[in-house]
Coordinates of C-alpha atoms and ligand atoms in Angstrom, one line a residue:
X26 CA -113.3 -42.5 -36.8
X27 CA -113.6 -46.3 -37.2
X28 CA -109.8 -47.4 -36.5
X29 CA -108.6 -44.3 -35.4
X30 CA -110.3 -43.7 -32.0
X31 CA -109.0 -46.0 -28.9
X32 CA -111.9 -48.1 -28.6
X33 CA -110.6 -50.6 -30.5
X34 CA -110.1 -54.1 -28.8
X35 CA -106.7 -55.4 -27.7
X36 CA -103.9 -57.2 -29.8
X37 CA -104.5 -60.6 -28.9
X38 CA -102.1 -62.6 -26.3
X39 CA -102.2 -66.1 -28.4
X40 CA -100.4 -65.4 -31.6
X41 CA -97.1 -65.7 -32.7
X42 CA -95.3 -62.5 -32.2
X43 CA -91.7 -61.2 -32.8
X44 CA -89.9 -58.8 -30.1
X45 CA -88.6 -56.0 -31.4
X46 CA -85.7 -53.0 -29.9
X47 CA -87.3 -50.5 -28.7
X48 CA -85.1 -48.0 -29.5
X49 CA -85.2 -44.1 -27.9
X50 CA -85.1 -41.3 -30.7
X51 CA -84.3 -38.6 -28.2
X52 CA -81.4 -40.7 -27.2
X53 CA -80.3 -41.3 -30.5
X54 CA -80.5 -37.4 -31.3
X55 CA -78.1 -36.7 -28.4
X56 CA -75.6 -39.4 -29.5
X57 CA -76.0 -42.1 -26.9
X58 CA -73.6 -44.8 -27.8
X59 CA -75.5 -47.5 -25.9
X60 CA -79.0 -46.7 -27.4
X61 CA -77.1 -46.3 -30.6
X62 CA -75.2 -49.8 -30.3
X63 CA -79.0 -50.8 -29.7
X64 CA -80.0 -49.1 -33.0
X65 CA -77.4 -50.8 -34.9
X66 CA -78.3 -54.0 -33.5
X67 CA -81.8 -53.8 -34.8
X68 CA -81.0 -52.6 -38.4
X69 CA -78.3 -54.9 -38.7
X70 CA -80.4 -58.3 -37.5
X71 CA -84.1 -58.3 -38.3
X72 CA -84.2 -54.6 -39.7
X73 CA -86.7 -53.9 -37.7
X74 CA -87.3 -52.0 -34.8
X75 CA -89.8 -49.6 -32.8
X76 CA -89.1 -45.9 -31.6
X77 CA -90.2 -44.2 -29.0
X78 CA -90.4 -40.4 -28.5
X79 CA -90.3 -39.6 -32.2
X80 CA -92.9 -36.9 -32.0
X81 CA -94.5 -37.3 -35.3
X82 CA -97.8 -38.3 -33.0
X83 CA -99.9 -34.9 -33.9
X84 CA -98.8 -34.9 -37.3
X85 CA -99.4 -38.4 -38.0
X86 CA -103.2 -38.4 -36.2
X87 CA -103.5 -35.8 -38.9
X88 CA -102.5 -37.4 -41.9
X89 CA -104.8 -40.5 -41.0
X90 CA -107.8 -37.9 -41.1
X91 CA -106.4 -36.7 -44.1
X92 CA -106.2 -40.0 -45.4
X93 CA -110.1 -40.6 -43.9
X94 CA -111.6 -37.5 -46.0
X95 CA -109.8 -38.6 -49.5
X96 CA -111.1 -42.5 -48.8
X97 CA -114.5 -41.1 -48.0
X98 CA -114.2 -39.3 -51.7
X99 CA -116.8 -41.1 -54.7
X100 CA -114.5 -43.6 -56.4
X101 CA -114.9 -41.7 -59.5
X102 CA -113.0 -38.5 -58.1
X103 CA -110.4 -41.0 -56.6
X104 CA -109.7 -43.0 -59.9
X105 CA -109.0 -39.4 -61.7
X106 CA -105.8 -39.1 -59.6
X107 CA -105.3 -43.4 -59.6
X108 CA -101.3 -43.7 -60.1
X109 CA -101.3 -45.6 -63.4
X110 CA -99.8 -48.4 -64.7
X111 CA -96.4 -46.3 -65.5
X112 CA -93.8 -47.5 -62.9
X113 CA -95.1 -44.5 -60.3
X114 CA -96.3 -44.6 -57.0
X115 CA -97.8 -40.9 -56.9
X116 CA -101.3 -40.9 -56.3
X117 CA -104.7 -42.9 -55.9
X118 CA -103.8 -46.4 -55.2
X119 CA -107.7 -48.4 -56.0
X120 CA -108.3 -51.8 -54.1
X121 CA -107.6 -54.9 -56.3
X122 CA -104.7 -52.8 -58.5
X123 CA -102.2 -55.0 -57.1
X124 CA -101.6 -59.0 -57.4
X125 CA -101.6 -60.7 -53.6
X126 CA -99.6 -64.0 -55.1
X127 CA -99.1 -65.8 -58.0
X128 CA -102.5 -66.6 -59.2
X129 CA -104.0 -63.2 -59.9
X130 CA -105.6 -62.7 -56.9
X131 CA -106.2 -59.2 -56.1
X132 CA -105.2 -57.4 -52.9
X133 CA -108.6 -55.5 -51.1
X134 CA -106.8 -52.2 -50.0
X135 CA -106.8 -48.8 -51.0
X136 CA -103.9 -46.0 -50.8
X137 CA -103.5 -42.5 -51.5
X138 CA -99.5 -41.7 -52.0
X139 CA -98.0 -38.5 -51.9
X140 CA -94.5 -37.5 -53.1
X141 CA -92.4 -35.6 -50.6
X142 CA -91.5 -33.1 -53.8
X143 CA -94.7 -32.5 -54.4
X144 CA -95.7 -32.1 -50.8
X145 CA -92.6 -29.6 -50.1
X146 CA -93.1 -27.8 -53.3
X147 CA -96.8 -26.9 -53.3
X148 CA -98.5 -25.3 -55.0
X149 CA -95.8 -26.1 -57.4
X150 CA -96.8 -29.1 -59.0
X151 CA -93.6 -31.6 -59.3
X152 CA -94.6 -34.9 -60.4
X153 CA -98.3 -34.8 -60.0
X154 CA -101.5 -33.6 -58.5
X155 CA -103.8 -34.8 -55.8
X156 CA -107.4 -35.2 -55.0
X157 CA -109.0 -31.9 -53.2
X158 CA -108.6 -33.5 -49.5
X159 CA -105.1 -33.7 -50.1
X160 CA -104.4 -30.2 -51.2
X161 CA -106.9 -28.6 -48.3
X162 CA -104.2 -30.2 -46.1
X163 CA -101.0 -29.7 -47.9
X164 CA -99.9 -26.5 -45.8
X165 CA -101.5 -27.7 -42.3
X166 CA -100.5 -31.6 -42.4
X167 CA -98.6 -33.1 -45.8
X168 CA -95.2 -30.5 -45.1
X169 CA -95.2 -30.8 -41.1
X170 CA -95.4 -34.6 -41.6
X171 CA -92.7 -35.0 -44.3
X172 CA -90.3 -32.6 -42.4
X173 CA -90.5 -34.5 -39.3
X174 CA -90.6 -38.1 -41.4
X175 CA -87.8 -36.7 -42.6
X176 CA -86.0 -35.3 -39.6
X177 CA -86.7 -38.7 -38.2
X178 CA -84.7 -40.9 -40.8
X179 CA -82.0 -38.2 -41.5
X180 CA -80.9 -38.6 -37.7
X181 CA -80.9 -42.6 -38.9
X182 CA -79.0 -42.2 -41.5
X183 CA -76.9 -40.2 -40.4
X184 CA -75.8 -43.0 -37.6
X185 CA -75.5 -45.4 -40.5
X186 CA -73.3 -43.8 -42.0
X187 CA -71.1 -43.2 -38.9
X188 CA -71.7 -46.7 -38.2
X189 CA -70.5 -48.0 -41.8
X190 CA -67.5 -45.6 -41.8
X191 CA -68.8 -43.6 -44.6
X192 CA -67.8 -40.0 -45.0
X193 CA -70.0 -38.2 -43.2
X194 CA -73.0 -36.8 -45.1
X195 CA -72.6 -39.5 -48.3
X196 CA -75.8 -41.2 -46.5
X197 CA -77.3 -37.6 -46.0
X198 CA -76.4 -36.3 -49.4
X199 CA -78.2 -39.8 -51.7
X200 CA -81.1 -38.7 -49.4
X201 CA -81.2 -35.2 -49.8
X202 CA -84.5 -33.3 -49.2
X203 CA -84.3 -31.2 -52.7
X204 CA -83.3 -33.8 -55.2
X205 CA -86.5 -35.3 -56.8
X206 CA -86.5 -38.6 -55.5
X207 CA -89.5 -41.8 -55.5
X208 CA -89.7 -40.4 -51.3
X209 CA -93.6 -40.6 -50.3
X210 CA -96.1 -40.3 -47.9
X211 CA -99.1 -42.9 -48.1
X212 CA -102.0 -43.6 -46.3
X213 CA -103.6 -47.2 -46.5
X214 CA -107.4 -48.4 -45.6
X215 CA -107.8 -52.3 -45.2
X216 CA -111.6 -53.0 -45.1
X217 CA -112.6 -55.9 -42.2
X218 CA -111.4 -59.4 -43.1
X219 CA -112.6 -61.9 -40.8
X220 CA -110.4 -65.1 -40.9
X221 CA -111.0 -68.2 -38.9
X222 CA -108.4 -68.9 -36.1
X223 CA -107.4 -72.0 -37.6
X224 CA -107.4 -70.8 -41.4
X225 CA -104.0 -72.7 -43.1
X226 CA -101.5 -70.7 -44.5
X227 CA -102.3 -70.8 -47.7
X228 CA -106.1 -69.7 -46.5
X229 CA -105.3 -66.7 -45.4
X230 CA -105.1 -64.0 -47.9
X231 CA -102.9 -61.6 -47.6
X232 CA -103.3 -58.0 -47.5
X233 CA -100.1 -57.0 -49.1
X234 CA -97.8 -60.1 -50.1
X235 CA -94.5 -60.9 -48.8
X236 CA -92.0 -57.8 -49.6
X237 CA -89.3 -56.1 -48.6
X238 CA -89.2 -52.3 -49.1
X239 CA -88.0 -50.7 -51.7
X240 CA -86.4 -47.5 -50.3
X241 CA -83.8 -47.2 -47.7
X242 CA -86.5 -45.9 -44.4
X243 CA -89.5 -46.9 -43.4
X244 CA -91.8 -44.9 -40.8
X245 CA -94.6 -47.0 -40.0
X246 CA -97.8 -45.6 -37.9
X247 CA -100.0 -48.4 -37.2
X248 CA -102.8 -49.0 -34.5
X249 CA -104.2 -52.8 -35.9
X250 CA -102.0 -56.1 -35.7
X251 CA -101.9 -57.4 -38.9
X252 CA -97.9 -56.6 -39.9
X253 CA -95.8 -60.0 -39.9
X254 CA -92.3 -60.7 -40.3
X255 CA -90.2 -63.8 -41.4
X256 CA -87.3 -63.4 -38.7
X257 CA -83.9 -64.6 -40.3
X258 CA -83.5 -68.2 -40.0
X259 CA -87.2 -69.0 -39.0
X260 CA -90.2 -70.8 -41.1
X261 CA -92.9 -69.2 -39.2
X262 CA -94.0 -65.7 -40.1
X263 CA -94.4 -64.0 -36.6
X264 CA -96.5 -60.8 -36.1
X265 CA -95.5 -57.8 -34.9
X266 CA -97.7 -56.5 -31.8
X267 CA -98.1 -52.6 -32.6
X268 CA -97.8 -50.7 -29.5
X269 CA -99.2 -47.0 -28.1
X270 CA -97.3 -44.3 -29.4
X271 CA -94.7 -46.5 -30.7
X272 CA -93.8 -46.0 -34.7
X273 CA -92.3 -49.1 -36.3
X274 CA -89.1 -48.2 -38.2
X275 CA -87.4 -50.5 -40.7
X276 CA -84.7 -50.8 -43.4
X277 CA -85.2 -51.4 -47.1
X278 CA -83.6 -52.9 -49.7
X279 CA -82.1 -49.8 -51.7
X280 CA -80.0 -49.2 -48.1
X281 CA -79.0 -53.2 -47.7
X282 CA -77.7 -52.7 -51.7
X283 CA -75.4 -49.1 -50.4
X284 CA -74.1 -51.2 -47.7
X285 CA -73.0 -53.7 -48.9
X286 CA -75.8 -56.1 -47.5
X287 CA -74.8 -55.1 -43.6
X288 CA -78.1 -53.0 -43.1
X289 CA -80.5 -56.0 -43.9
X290 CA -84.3 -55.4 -45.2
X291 CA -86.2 -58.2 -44.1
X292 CA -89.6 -59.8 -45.8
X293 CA -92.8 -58.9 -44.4
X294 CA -96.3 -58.7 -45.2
X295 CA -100.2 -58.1 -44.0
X296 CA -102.7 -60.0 -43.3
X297 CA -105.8 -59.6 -41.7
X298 CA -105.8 -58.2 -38.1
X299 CA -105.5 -61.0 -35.6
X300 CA -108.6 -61.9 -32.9
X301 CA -111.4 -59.5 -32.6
X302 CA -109.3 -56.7 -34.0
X303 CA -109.8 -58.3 -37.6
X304 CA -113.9 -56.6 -37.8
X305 CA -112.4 -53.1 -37.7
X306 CA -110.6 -50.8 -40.7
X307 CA -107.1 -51.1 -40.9
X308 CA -105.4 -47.9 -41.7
X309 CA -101.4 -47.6 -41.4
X310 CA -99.7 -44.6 -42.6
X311 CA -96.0 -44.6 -43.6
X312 CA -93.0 -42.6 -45.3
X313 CA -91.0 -44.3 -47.1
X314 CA -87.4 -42.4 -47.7
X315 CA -85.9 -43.1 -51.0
X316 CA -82.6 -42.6 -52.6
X317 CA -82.6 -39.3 -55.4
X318 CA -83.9 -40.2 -58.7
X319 CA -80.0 -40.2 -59.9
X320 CA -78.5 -42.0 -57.5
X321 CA -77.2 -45.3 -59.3
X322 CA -77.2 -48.0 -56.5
X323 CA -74.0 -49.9 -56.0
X324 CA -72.4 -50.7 -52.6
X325 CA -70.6 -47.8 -51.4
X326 CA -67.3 -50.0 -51.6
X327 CA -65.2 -46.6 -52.5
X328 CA -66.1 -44.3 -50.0
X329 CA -65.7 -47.4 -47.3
X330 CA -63.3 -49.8 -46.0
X331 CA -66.4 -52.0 -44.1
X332 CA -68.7 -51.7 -47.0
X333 CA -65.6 -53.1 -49.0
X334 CA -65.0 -56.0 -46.4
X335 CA -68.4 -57.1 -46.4
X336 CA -69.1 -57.1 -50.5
X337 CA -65.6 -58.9 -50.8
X338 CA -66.6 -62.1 -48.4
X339 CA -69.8 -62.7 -51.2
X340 CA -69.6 -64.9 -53.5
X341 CA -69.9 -63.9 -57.4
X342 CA -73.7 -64.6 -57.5
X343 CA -74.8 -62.8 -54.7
X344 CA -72.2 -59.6 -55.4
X345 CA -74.5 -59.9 -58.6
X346 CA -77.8 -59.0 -57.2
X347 CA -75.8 -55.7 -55.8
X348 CA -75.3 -54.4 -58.9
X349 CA -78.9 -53.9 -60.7
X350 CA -77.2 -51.2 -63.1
X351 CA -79.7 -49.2 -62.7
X352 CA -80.6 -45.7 -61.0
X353 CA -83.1 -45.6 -57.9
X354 CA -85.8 -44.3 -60.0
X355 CA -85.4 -47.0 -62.7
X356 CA -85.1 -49.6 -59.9
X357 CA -88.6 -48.2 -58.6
X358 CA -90.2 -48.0 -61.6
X359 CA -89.0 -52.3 -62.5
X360 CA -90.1 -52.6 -59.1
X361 CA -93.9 -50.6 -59.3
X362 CA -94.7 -52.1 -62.2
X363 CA -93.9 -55.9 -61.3
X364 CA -96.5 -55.3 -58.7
X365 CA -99.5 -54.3 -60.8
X366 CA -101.9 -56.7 -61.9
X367 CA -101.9 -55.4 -65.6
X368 CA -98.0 -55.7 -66.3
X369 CA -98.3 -59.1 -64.8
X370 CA -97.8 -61.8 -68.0
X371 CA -97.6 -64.8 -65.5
X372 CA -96.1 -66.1 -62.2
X373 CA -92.7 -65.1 -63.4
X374 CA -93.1 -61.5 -63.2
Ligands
AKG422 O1 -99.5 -51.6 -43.2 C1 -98.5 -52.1 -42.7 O2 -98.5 -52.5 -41.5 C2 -97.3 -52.3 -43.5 C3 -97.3 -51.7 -44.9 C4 -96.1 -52.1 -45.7 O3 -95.4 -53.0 -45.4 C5 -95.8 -51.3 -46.9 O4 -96.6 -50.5 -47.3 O5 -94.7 -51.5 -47.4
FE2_423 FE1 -93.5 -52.8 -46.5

């Protein structure tokens, strides 16, 4: 399968790049206080990490294939499951649904998103339904790859929470696996994008525009460059070099708001692959893991004497932009709909 097979050419040595931890999950999962330190390290600085010996590697090769038959689906059968313009992510994501910048102009892939509750509860329909290709796998590949997405970024958070002097299982609990929550798997195809080495900045259009995630996890399965980051402090968006067998794991924005801004969700976007890599498909496939629908985000200042440090060195304006008032699904929804091309009015959005 084009992009999925290990034919395809190298990551190129002559672009920008930024290191990342490699951190070890099997180390982390027997409580390793180095490789933990190391852990904390990474989602604490750029947010951003890789792990090693996850094994989600079967699971994920399947999800890509699953994600392969529903792209190969007529666009027709696709657009009867497309996830509307109502503030949810559930469902067929069609290319040039979503604004790249300012201007209007479109972003070029498409995504097929499926909720964890639906996933976990099938045949019991949750939130929504799915195209054929999805269901035929539902059993076989959507629940094994949840559960260990899930098993993954529980262990996570349960260090977080150790790490921010929570009580354990408050993390654990805004997380939990059977309270309808925004949580999804999704599956992304980029077609080829050629771009001249020496494009400009502002030539170089993006896949997905500069973001940070919404949720608190990110599992990231990638095999094409493509992924950049803006490190803290720099001016220079920096790739990230995707490496065998490696997941990239990072920290969004609904877990920098619980703590109190010390768990840090840092912008990043896609462009086109970099060198020869840019005339194949991109595909990356991710869970995201989202607070419950209920959970109203606030830093978690009572339950914890660090969290309470850290929100009492802001200042007033930035303690602000902590408090949305608002639950994570109604944050998710603002969020969604900002990001499709028919809610846009104008650049302000
Ligand atoms: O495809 C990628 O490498 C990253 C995708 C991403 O950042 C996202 O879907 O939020
Ligand atoms: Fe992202």
């Amino acid at each position: 399968m084009p992009g999925l097979d290990s034919q395809l050419p190298p990551f190129p040595d002559d672009v920008p790049t930024q290191p990342l931890l490699v951190i070890d999950y099997e180390l982390i999962s027997s409580g390793d206080s180095m490789e933990i330190e190391k852990l904390w390290k990474a989602a604490t600085n750029i947010g951003f990490w890789y792990l090693k010996n996850h094994g989600a590697e079967r699971e994920a090769k399947e999800m890509l294939e699953m994600g392969a038959e529903t792209m190969r689906l007529p666009l027709d059968e696709k657009m009867q499951f497309e996830q509307g313009d109502n503030g949810q992510s559930f469902g067929y994501k069609a290319a040039g649904s979503n604004a790249i910048d300012d201007k209007g102009n479109l972003d070029t892939a498409e995504s097929i998103n499926i909720s964890k509750d639906d996933a976990l509860a099938y045949p019991k329909v949750v939130h929504r339904t799915y195209p054929s290709t999805v269901n035929n796998r539902m059993d076989s590949t959507l629940k094994p790859f949840v559960h260990k997405s899930v098993e993954v970024n529980n262990m996570i958070l349960s260090i977080f929470e150790e790490k921010l002097g929570l009580p354990a299982g408050t993390l654990l609990t805004l997380h939990s696996l059977d309270k309808p929550s925004s949580s999804e798997a999704r599956c992304i195809k980029s077609p080829p994008r050629r771009v001249h080495p020496a494009a400009s900045e502002e030539k170089i259009k993006v896949s997905l525009r500069a973001h940070t995630d919404f949720g608190s996890l990110t599992f990231l399965h990638i095999r094409l460059g493509g992924l950049q980051v803006l490190p803290p402090g720099n001016t220079e968006w920096r790739y990230i070099r995707p490496l065998p067998g490696l997941v990239i794991c990072n920290v969004g924005d609904t877990l920098t708001l619980l703590s109190g801004g010390i768990l840090r969700s840092n912008l990043h976007r896609v462009v086109p692959a970099p060198g020869a890599q840019a005339a194949y498909t991109r595909w990356s496939l991710v869970f995201f893991t989202r607070p419950g629908n209920n959970v109203y985000l606030r830093p978690l200042t009572d339950e914890s004497q660090v969290v309470r440090t850290a929100v009492a060195r802001m200042n007033e304006e930035v303690r602000k932009t902590y408090h949305p008032d608002a639950t994570a699904r109604e944050w998710f929804a603002r969020r969604i709909m900002n990001q499709r091309v028919k809610n846009r009015t104008g650049p302000e959005t």
